[in-house]
Structure formats: structure tokens, C-alpha cells
Coordinates of C-alpha atoms in Angstrom, one line a residue:
M1 CA -100.8 -8.3 207.0
P2 CA -100.8 -8.2 202.7
A3 CA -102.9 -5.4 201.1
N4 CA -106.6 -7.1 200.3
E5 CA -106.0 -10.4 201.8
A6 CA -107.8 -9.4 204.5
T7 CA -110.5 -7.0 202.4
N8 CA -110.9 -9.7 199.6
H9 CA -111.5 -13.3 201.5
H10 CA -115.0 -14.5 201.2
A11 CA -116.1 -10.8 200.2
F12 CA -119.7 -11.2 198.3
D13 CA -120.6 -14.5 200.3
F14 CA -124.0 -15.4 199.5
D15 CA -124.5 -19.0 200.7
G16 CA -124.2 -18.0 204.4
S17 CA -121.0 -20.6 204.5
I18 CA -119.2 -18.3 206.8
D19 CA -121.0 -19.5 210.1
D20 CA -121.2 -17.4 213.5
A21 CA -117.7 -18.5 215.2
P22 CA -118.5 -20.7 218.1
S23 CA -118.3 -20.0 221.7
H24 CA -114.2 -20.0 222.3
P25 CA -112.8 -21.0 225.8
Q26 CA -110.2 -18.2 225.5
R27 CA -112.9 -15.2 224.4
A28 CA -112.0 -11.5 224.6
S29 CA -108.4 -12.8 226.1
K30 CA -105.1 -11.1 225.0
C31 CA -104.9 -13.3 221.9
Y32 CA -108.8 -13.5 220.7
D33 CA -111.3 -11.3 220.3
D34 CA -115.2 -11.7 221.8
D35 CA -115.9 -14.0 219.1
G36 CA -113.5 -16.2 219.9
R37 CA -111.4 -15.4 216.7
L38 CA -107.5 -14.2 216.8
K39 CA -107.5 -10.2 217.8
R40 CA -108.0 -8.2 214.9
T41 CA -105.4 -5.8 214.5
G42 CA -106.3 -3.2 211.9
T43 CA -106.5 0.4 212.2
I44 CA -107.9 3.3 210.8
W45 CA -104.7 3.3 208.4
T46 CA -104.9 0.1 207.4
A47 CA -108.9 0.2 206.8
S48 CA -108.3 3.5 204.8
S49 CA -105.6 2.0 202.5
H50 CA -107.9 -1.2 202.1
I51 CA -110.7 1.5 200.8
I52 CA -108.4 3.2 198.6
T53 CA -107.0 -0.2 197.2
A54 CA -110.4 -1.3 196.4
V55 CA -111.9 2.1 194.9
I56 CA -109.2 3.1 192.7
G57 CA -108.7 1.2 189.6
S58 CA -110.2 1.2 185.9
G59 CA -112.7 3.2 186.7
V60 CA -110.2 6.2 186.9
L61 CA -109.4 6.0 183.6
S62 CA -113.5 7.1 182.1
L63 CA -113.7 10.0 184.2
A64 CA -112.4 12.5 181.7
W65 CA -114.5 11.2 179.0
A66 CA -118.0 11.6 182.1
I67 CA -116.4 15.1 182.8
A68 CA -116.5 16.0 179.3
Q69 CA -120.0 15.1 178.6
L70 CA -121.3 17.1 181.8
G71 CA -119.0 20.1 181.3
W72 CA -116.8 21.8 183.9
I73 CA -119.6 22.7 186.4
A74 CA -121.7 19.5 186.3
G75 CA -118.9 17.3 185.7
P76 CA -117.1 18.0 189.1
A77 CA -120.3 18.3 191.0
V78 CA -121.7 15.2 190.2
M79 CA -118.1 13.5 191.1
I80 CA -118.4 15.3 194.7
L81 CA -122.5 14.7 194.9
F82 CA -121.5 10.9 194.7
S83 CA -118.4 11.1 197.5
L84 CA -121.1 12.7 199.6
V85 CA -123.3 9.8 199.0
T86 CA -120.8 7.2 198.9
F87 CA -119.7 8.7 202.7
Y88 CA -123.3 8.7 203.9
T89 CA -124.7 5.5 202.8
S90 CA -120.8 3.8 203.9
S91 CA -121.5 5.4 207.6
L92 CA -124.5 3.8 207.8
L93 CA -123.5 0.5 206.2
A94 CA -120.5 0.8 209.3
E95 CA -123.2 0.8 211.9
C96 CA -124.7 -3.0 210.5
Y97 CA -121.2 -4.6 211.4
R98 CA -122.6 -5.6 214.9
A99 CA -126.0 -6.5 215.4
G100 CA -127.7 -4.4 218.4
D101 CA -124.9 -2.9 220.8
P102 CA -122.3 -1.5 218.6
N103 CA -119.5 -2.8 221.3
S104 CA -120.7 -6.1 221.9
G105 CA -123.4 -6.8 219.4
K106 CA -123.1 -10.4 217.4
R107 CA -120.8 -9.5 214.3
N108 CA -121.5 -9.8 210.8
Y109 CA -118.2 -10.8 208.5
T110 CA -119.5 -9.9 205.5
Y111 CA -122.2 -8.0 203.3
M112 CA -124.5 -10.6 202.7
Q113 CA -124.2 -12.0 206.2
A114 CA -125.3 -8.3 207.8
V115 CA -128.4 -8.4 204.9
R116 CA -129.4 -12.1 206.1
S117 CA -129.0 -11.6 210.0
I118 CA -131.0 -8.0 209.6
L119 CA -133.3 -7.8 207.1
G120 CA -133.6 -11.8 205.8
G121 CA -136.1 -13.1 203.5
V122 CA -136.1 -11.9 200.0
N123 CA -133.7 -9.4 200.4
V124 CA -131.0 -12.1 200.9
T125 CA -131.9 -13.5 197.5
L126 CA -131.8 -10.2 196.0
C127 CA -129.0 -8.7 197.5
G128 CA -127.1 -12.0 196.1
I129 CA -128.5 -11.5 192.3
F130 CA -127.5 -8.2 192.4
Q131 CA -124.0 -8.8 193.6
Y132 CA -123.2 -11.6 191.3
L133 CA -124.6 -9.6 188.3
N134 CA -122.6 -6.9 189.1
L135 CA -119.5 -9.3 189.9
L136 CA -119.9 -10.6 186.3
G137 CA -120.5 -7.4 184.6
I138 CA -117.0 -6.1 186.3
V139 CA -115.2 -8.9 185.1
I140 CA -116.4 -8.6 181.5
G141 CA -115.8 -5.1 181.5
Y142 CA -111.9 -5.8 183.1
T143 CA -111.7 -8.3 180.3
I144 CA -112.5 -5.7 177.8
A145 CA -110.5 -2.6 179.6
A146 CA -107.0 -5.3 179.5
S147 CA -107.3 -6.6 175.6
I148 CA -107.7 -2.3 174.6
S149 CA -104.6 -1.8 176.7
M150 CA -102.7 -4.8 175.5
M151 CA -103.7 -3.7 171.9
A152 CA -103.0 0.2 172.8
I153 CA -99.2 -0.9 173.6
K154 CA -99.1 -2.4 170.2
R155 CA -100.4 0.6 168.5
S156 CA -98.2 3.3 170.4
N157 CA -95.3 1.5 169.1
C158 CA -96.8 1.5 165.2
F159 CA -97.5 5.1 165.5
H160 CA -94.2 5.6 166.6
K161 CA -92.8 4.0 163.7
S162 CA -94.6 5.3 161.3
G163 CA -94.3 9.2 162.7
G164 CA -98.3 8.8 163.4
K165 CA -99.1 8.2 159.6
N166 CA -99.8 4.7 160.0
P167 CA -103.2 4.6 161.9
C168 CA -102.6 1.3 162.9
H169 CA -106.1 -0.3 163.1
M170 CA -106.3 -3.7 164.6
S171 CA -108.7 -6.4 166.3
S172 CA -109.1 -6.7 170.2
N173 CA -110.1 -10.7 169.4
Q174 CA -107.0 -11.9 169.8
Y175 CA -105.9 -9.8 172.6
M176 CA -109.0 -11.1 174.8
I177 CA -108.3 -14.6 173.7
I178 CA -104.4 -14.1 175.0
F179 CA -106.1 -12.4 178.4
G180 CA -108.5 -15.4 178.7
I181 CA -105.9 -18.0 178.5
T182 CA -103.7 -16.3 181.4
E183 CA -107.1 -16.2 183.5
F184 CA -107.6 -20.0 182.9
F185 CA -104.2 -21.0 184.5
L186 CA -104.9 -18.3 187.4
S187 CA -108.6 -19.4 187.7
Q188 CA -107.3 -22.7 189.0
I189 CA -105.8 -21.7 192.0
P190 CA -108.1 -22.9 194.6
D191 CA -109.2 -19.5 196.6
F192 CA -108.3 -16.1 198.1
D193 CA -106.0 -17.0 200.6
Q194 CA -103.6 -18.0 197.7
I195 CA -103.9 -15.1 195.5
W196 CA -102.9 -12.4 198.4
W197 CA -99.6 -11.5 196.3
L198 CA -101.4 -10.9 193.4
S199 CA -103.9 -8.2 195.2
I200 CA -100.5 -6.4 196.3
V201 CA -99.0 -6.3 192.9
A202 CA -102.5 -5.2 191.6
A203 CA -102.9 -2.5 193.9
I204 CA -99.2 -1.1 193.0
M205 CA -100.3 -1.2 189.4
S206 CA -103.5 0.4 189.6
F207 CA -101.9 3.6 191.4
T208 CA -99.1 3.5 188.8
Y209 CA -101.2 4.0 185.9
S210 CA -103.3 6.4 187.5
I211 CA -100.5 8.7 188.6
I212 CA -99.0 8.5 184.7
G213 CA -102.6 9.7 183.5
L214 CA -102.6 12.4 185.7
A215 CA -98.8 13.5 185.1
L216 CA -99.9 13.4 181.4
G217 CA -102.7 15.0 181.7
I218 CA -100.6 18.0 183.3
A219 CA -97.9 18.1 180.7
K220 CA -100.7 18.3 177.9
V221 CA -102.3 21.2 179.7
A222 CA -98.8 23.2 179.7
E223 CA -98.2 22.4 176.3
N224 CA -101.1 23.7 175.3
G225 CA -101.1 26.3 177.1
T226 CA -104.6 26.6 178.2
F227 CA -107.1 24.7 180.1
K228 CA -110.0 23.2 177.2
G229 CA -113.2 22.2 177.9
S230 CA -116.7 24.5 178.5
L231 CA -118.9 24.8 181.0
T232 CA -121.5 22.9 179.9
G233 CA -119.4 19.9 178.5
I234 CA -119.8 18.8 174.8
S235 CA -121.8 20.8 172.3
I236 CA -124.9 20.3 170.2
G237 CA -123.5 19.7 166.6
P238 CA -120.6 17.3 167.0
V239 CA -123.3 15.4 168.8
S240 CA -127.0 15.3 168.4
Q241 CA -129.2 16.4 171.4
T242 CA -130.2 12.8 171.8
Q243 CA -127.0 11.9 172.1
K244 CA -125.8 14.6 174.1
I245 CA -128.5 13.3 177.0
W246 CA -127.6 9.5 176.6
R247 CA -123.8 10.6 177.2
S248 CA -124.7 12.7 179.9
S249 CA -126.7 9.8 181.7
Q250 CA -123.8 7.2 180.7
A251 CA -121.6 9.7 182.5
L252 CA -123.1 9.2 185.9
G253 CA -122.5 5.5 185.1
D254 CA -119.5 6.0 184.9
I255 CA -118.8 8.1 187.8
A256 CA -121.0 5.7 190.1
F257 CA -118.4 2.5 189.0
A258 CA -115.4 4.6 189.9
Y259 CA -116.5 5.0 193.4
S260 CA -118.3 1.7 194.3
Y261 CA -117.2 -0.3 197.1
A262 CA -119.9 -1.0 199.4
A263 CA -119.5 -5.0 199.2
V264 CA -116.5 -5.1 200.8
L265 CA -117.0 -2.5 203.3
I266 CA -117.8 -4.8 206.5
E267 CA -115.2 -7.4 205.5
I268 CA -112.7 -4.3 205.5
Q269 CA -114.4 -3.2 208.7
D270 CA -114.0 -7.2 210.4
T271 CA -110.2 -6.4 210.3
I272 CA -110.2 -3.4 213.1
K273 CA -109.6 -3.9 216.5
S274 CA -111.4 -2.3 219.1
P275 CA -112.1 -0.6 221.6
P276 CA -113.3 2.1 220.1
S277 CA -116.2 0.6 218.4
E278 CA -115.4 -0.9 214.7
A279 CA -118.0 1.2 213.3
K280 CA -116.7 4.3 215.2
T281 CA -113.1 3.9 213.3
M282 CA -114.5 2.9 209.8
K283 CA -116.4 6.1 210.0
K284 CA -113.3 7.9 210.1
A285 CA -111.5 5.5 207.7
T286 CA -114.4 6.2 205.1
L287 CA -114.1 10.0 205.4
I288 CA -110.2 9.8 204.7
S289 CA -110.5 7.4 201.8
I290 CA -113.6 9.3 200.5
V291 CA -111.5 12.7 200.5
V292 CA -108.0 11.1 199.2
T293 CA -110.0 9.1 196.2
T294 CA -112.0 12.2 195.4
T295 CA -109.2 14.2 195.1
F296 CA -106.9 11.9 193.1
Y297 CA -110.3 11.4 190.8
M298 CA -110.9 15.1 190.6
L299 CA -107.4 15.7 189.5
C300 CA -107.2 12.7 186.9
G301 CA -110.5 13.3 185.3
C302 CA -110.5 17.1 185.2
M303 CA -106.7 17.3 184.1
G304 CA -107.6 14.8 181.2
Y305 CA -110.7 17.2 180.4
A306 CA -108.8 20.2 180.9
A307 CA -106.0 18.5 178.5
F308 CA -108.3 17.4 175.8
G309 CA -111.5 19.2 176.1
D310 CA -114.6 17.7 174.3
A311 CA -112.4 15.0 172.6
A312 CA -111.5 13.5 175.7
P313 CA -111.1 9.5 175.1
G314 CA -113.0 7.4 176.9
N315 CA -110.2 5.3 178.4
L316 CA -107.6 8.4 179.1
L317 CA -104.5 6.3 178.1
T318 CA -105.6 4.3 175.5
G319 CA -108.0 6.9 173.4
F320 CA -104.5 7.9 172.2
G321 CA -104.8 11.6 173.2
F322 CA -101.2 10.8 174.4
Y323 CA -98.4 9.8 171.9
N324 CA -95.4 10.5 173.7
P325 CA -93.3 9.6 175.5
Y326 CA -95.0 6.2 173.7
W327 CA -92.6 4.1 176.2
L328 CA -94.4 5.7 179.0
I329 CA -97.8 5.2 177.4
D330 CA -96.7 1.3 177.2
I331 CA -95.5 1.2 180.6
A332 CA -98.9 2.6 182.0
N333 CA -100.6 0.0 179.9
V334 CA -98.4 -2.6 180.9
A335 CA -99.4 -1.7 184.5
I336 CA -103.2 -1.7 183.4
V337 CA -102.9 -5.3 182.2
I338 CA -101.1 -6.7 185.5
H339 CA -103.7 -4.6 187.4
L340 CA -106.6 -6.2 185.5
V341 CA -105.4 -9.6 185.7
G342 CA -105.1 -9.3 189.4
A343 CA -108.5 -7.9 189.6
Y344 CA -110.1 -10.6 187.4
Q345 CA -109.3 -12.8 190.2
V346 CA -110.8 -10.9 193.2
F347 CA -113.6 -10.2 191.8
S348 CA -114.3 -13.8 190.1
Q349 CA -113.1 -16.1 193.2
P350 CA -116.3 -15.2 195.0
I351 CA -118.3 -16.2 192.3
F352 CA -116.3 -19.5 192.1
A353 CA -116.8 -20.4 195.5
F354 CA -120.4 -19.4 195.7
V355 CA -120.8 -22.2 192.7
E356 CA -118.7 -24.6 194.3
Q357 CA -120.4 -24.6 197.8
G358 CA -123.3 -25.2 196.1
V359 CA -122.5 -28.0 194.0
K360 CA -120.8 -29.4 196.9
Q361 CA -124.0 -29.4 199.3
R362 CA -125.7 -31.3 196.5
W363 CA -123.0 -34.0 195.3
S364 CA -120.5 -34.2 198.4
N365 CA -117.8 -36.1 195.9
I366 CA -118.0 -33.8 193.3
D367 CA -114.9 -32.2 194.9
K368 CA -112.5 -35.2 194.5
E369 CA -108.9 -34.3 194.2
F370 CA -106.1 -36.1 192.1
K371 CA -103.0 -35.4 193.4
I372 CA -100.3 -35.0 190.3
P373 CA -96.6 -35.2 191.3
I374 CA -94.6 -32.6 189.6
P375 CA -90.6 -33.0 190.1
G376 CA -89.2 -30.7 192.6
F377 CA -92.7 -29.1 193.6
T378 CA -95.4 -30.2 195.8
P379 CA -97.7 -32.3 194.1
Y380 CA -100.8 -30.4 192.4
K381 CA -104.1 -31.5 193.5
L382 CA -106.4 -31.4 190.6
N383 CA -110.3 -30.9 191.0
L384 CA -112.1 -32.2 187.9
F385 CA -115.0 -30.0 188.8
R386 CA -113.2 -26.9 189.4
L387 CA -111.2 -27.5 186.2
V388 CA -114.4 -27.6 184.1
W389 CA -116.3 -24.9 185.6
R390 CA -113.8 -22.2 186.1
T391 CA -112.7 -23.0 182.3
M392 CA -116.6 -22.7 181.0
F393 CA -116.9 -19.5 183.3
V394 CA -113.6 -17.8 181.5
I395 CA -114.7 -19.0 178.3
L396 CA -118.0 -17.3 178.6
T397 CA -116.7 -14.1 180.0
T398 CA -114.2 -13.9 177.0
V399 CA -116.8 -14.6 174.6
I400 CA -119.3 -11.9 175.8
S401 CA -116.3 -9.5 176.1
M402 CA -115.3 -10.5 172.3
L403 CA -119.4 -9.7 171.5
L404 CA -119.5 -6.3 173.2
P405 CA -116.1 -4.5 173.4
F406 CA -117.4 -1.2 174.7
F407 CA -115.5 -0.4 177.7
N408 CA -117.1 3.3 178.3
D409 CA -120.5 1.8 178.2
I410 CA -120.2 -1.2 179.5
V411 CA -118.8 0.5 182.8
G412 CA -121.7 2.9 182.8
V413 CA -123.7 -0.4 182.8
I414 CA -122.1 -1.7 185.4
G415 CA -121.8 1.5 187.9
A416 CA -125.7 2.0 187.3
L417 CA -126.6 -1.6 188.4
G418 CA -124.7 -1.7 191.2
F419 CA -125.1 1.9 192.7
W420 CA -128.6 2.1 194.2
P421 CA -129.1 -1.8 195.5
L422 CA -125.6 -2.2 196.8
T423 CA -124.5 1.3 197.7
V424 CA -127.7 3.0 198.7
Y425 CA -130.6 0.8 199.4
F426 CA -129.4 -2.4 201.3
P427 CA -127.3 0.1 203.4
L428 CA -130.4 2.1 204.4
E429 CA -133.1 -0.4 204.7
M430 CA -130.7 -2.3 207.2
Y431 CA -129.8 1.3 209.5
I432 CA -133.7 1.8 209.4
S433 CA -133.9 -1.8 210.5
Q434 CA -131.1 -1.4 213.3
K435 CA -132.1 1.4 214.8
K436 CA -135.7 0.3 214.8
I437 CA -136.7 4.1 213.1
S438 CA -140.4 4.1 212.6
K439 CA -142.5 4.2 209.8
W440 CA -143.8 7.5 208.4
S441 CA -141.5 9.1 210.9
N442 CA -139.4 12.3 209.6
K443 CA -136.3 10.4 209.7
W444 CA -137.8 7.4 207.5
I445 CA -139.3 9.6 205.2
C446 CA -136.1 11.8 204.5
L447 CA -134.1 8.6 204.0
Q448 CA -137.0 7.3 201.8
I449 CA -136.6 10.3 199.4
F450 CA -132.8 10.1 199.5
S451 CA -133.3 6.6 198.4
M452 CA -135.7 7.3 195.7
A453 CA -133.4 9.7 194.3
C454 CA -130.3 8.0 194.1
L455 CA -133.0 5.4 192.2
L456 CA -133.9 7.8 189.6
V457 CA -130.4 8.4 189.1
S458 CA -129.1 4.8 189.0
V459 CA -132.0 4.4 186.4
V460 CA -130.9 7.6 184.4
A461 CA -127.7 6.2 184.0
A462 CA -128.8 2.4 183.4
V463 CA -130.7 4.0 180.4
G464 CA -128.4 6.3 179.1
S465 CA -125.3 3.7 179.1
V466 CA -127.7 0.7 177.7
A467 CA -128.2 3.5 174.8
G468 CA -124.7 3.9 174.1
V469 CA -124.5 0.0 173.8
M470 CA -127.2 -0.1 171.2
L471 CA -125.5 2.9 169.2
D472 CA -122.4 1.0 169.3
L473 CA -124.0 -2.2 168.1
K474 CA -125.5 -0.5 165.3
K475 CA -122.0 -0.4 163.5
Y476 CA -120.4 -3.4 164.8
K477 CA -120.3 -6.9 163.5
P478 CA -119.7 -9.8 166.2
F479 CA -116.1 -10.7 166.7
Q480 CA -114.8 -7.8 164.4
S481 CA -114.0 -5.4 166.6
N482 CA -111.8 -2.7 165.3
Y483 CA -109.6 0.0 166.7

């Protein structure tokens, strides 16, 4: 199975377009599962690889900065805490794949379908709002990150040619436009079924630049001959006490962004074969993947902080703590751009599908296609509504990115907004409903206290990240970014 194909297909579904599989004459046969679909073949290892692919992304690049704000004690501690919270809530969410009996209950194929079948009512709408805002935010964050990496390639070569004498300041706007034009063409690919190859390339690229960042951090520490940084993080002086509070809060959002994968968990689980029950296998896969990603994050974040101390850049590979070898920096940034080109599609395709299905339900003739002959290839099916709507979406995300080119702050906001509702609240509420945990029982009270504590963390992280954006806006003129 191509990497991420099953993981990303119809993820974040909101309109309930995936119906329950109809009764099939070959139910539970050698070729079909109990829901009439083809036998699932996923294992604990394929599920683990899907989770790792979904989790490890550009968020890893901001972890050194996040640890720099919190210090050697709180930084790693917060990272471990987020990993434990993610593991626990993911284990609860895994229980929601089947309604009722964990071995024979009705399957929920997506996160939204689980919310609809278990909680229903206004929860479905709220979940949809949080998911689509989160998706939009991620797409904007990726546009910003890609443009900064493209610009970093040119800047590193400029630094190299001038021997570090030329500051090589430049605007990111033209690079955002280049990225937007690329996404305009890729966005015309109808759906996930046809972009599995893009997901494979993106996954390989994410490991490439993460490993380069880790290796450069280790080399820098070896060159310095010491570990930089302090127990409490960046000290008062270089930043004011208020800035210290805001930055520490924002660091929480950055770490939350790096761990979030709840919205694709159930869809990954839908690839797993049984017996044993899918929930049992998924819990083991979650444990393996959380251990792997936490180890990877701790290495990248801590080595970045050890290399640069309080001066750790917001984006490890574009903040120019590393200047040489410049060609390796270029390779890493090319990998980031290629990864983000694919990631943009992975996170925007569900939005495209949601809007297009909704419009099609109201105006059935709007999706009429025109065949355009291409010599030597199969005719291209042009859908005018898809062309116009997706083009407008790409333009919108590009313009917003040009208005707010603050990678770190945007990452913090996205992480804060998505963490509590998608990773904590809905999994907990579905678990309570599934297991019929009585109100005001000891277990119910403990789960609610846990949820409120996570909400508080989300609010603090959101406030800190928004404050960071506001501070950036004071020094920034629209469409005139300069690095």
C-alpha cells in the first residue's frame, strides 16, 4: 500500500459523505471484512509508519526555539508531557473506531463519522469548524515555511559568495507566489486517490531534512565543545518579563503542533486487519510511534538548543545558525519545500472535497466536465467550478501568508487551536459515551479535570501565540516582509 494513501484518503470528512458499507453477499469471507469491504491488511508496523509519517513534519524545525524559551528542565519535560497526553487520548480515540463491541461493532471510517455516530448533534458542527480552521491554518503555515526555505537557499548561497559579509536581506513575497503557482496546478488533481505518489515523496523529504537538522546540531555542539543553554531558558534582559511569558506560552503551542495527529488516527486504524481487535493493535502502534517521534523530537530540539542556546532560531534550518556546509543547508531546504508542496495538498484536499460535495448537493449540474484532448495522453477532464474554486482558495492562502509571514507564531496558533478540541475533548467525550461512564463518578470527574487542564494549556498557548503575532505586526508592513 502506498505510504499515506490510506492515511489521507477522505481524512477530516465532515459532511458524512462516506456511508456505512452496505450488506455484502461475501461478508466476512476470505476476501471481504465484516462490513463488506475488501480485507484490510494493515499491521502494527504499517499503522506505526503511517502515524510517524503524519506526525513528523515541519513542526520539528521550531522545537529548538521552543526549548530555548522553556529551558533544559521545562522544555524536555513539556515535550514528554505532551507525548503522554497524546498517547493517552489516542488510546481512548482508538476505542471509538467501532461502536459498541470492540470486535464486531459498527465501524466508523473517519474521525468525523465517529463524532457523528457517538456524540451527534452540535458536536459534529463544532468538530467540523475546529478541523477546517485547523486545516486552513496548517496550509497557511506551510506556505510561509516553504517560502522561507526557498529564500534560505538563495540567502545561503549569497552568504557563501560574500564570505558572510553581505547580510543578504530579501523579501519572501515572490517565493510565496512561486509556491502558490505550483499549488495552483497540483490543486487541479481531483482527489487523494491520485496524489499518493506525492505523499510518498513528501514523507521521504520530511525524514531527510529532520535528519540533516539533527546532524548539523550534533556537529555544532562538537565544534563548540560544550552544551549551550540554561536550566530556565532565555533570561530576562535580552527579552522583557512580559515577552518571556508570551514566548513560553507560544512554545507550548509549537510543541502541541508537532504532536497532533488525532484527526487521521481513525482513518489509519481503518487499514488494520483483525483479529486481534483494531483498537488493541492501534494502541500498540500508537505507543511505538509516540516513542519514536518523541525520541526524534527530543534529539532535534535538544541538540538545536545545545548548539545555539538562547539564540536558537525559530526555524532550525532557515534561521542561519548554520552557514556551512552551505550545500547541505540547500539540500535540507529543498527537501522542506518538496515536503511542503505535498503536505499542502494532503491538508487542502479534504477542504476541496467538503466544499465541492456541498455545492454538488445543491446544484447537481455544477460539476460538469469538459474533455480537453492532449496529444499522446488521455484527455484532461476540465471542471470549471473546481478550477475557479480551487484557484481562489490557493490565492486566498497565498495572500494571507503574505500578510502574516510569521512561521513560528502561526505554528503556535495552529497547535493551540487544534490541540484541546481535536486531541483531547472529542476523544474523551466519545470514550465517556461509548463506555457509558456515569456522570459525577470518580472516573468521569478525573477525565473532566484532565480535559480542563489541557484546555488551560491550550488557552495559554493560544494567548501567547496571538501575542507573538501582534508583536510581529507592530514591526511589519503588509506585503513588505524582509529577512
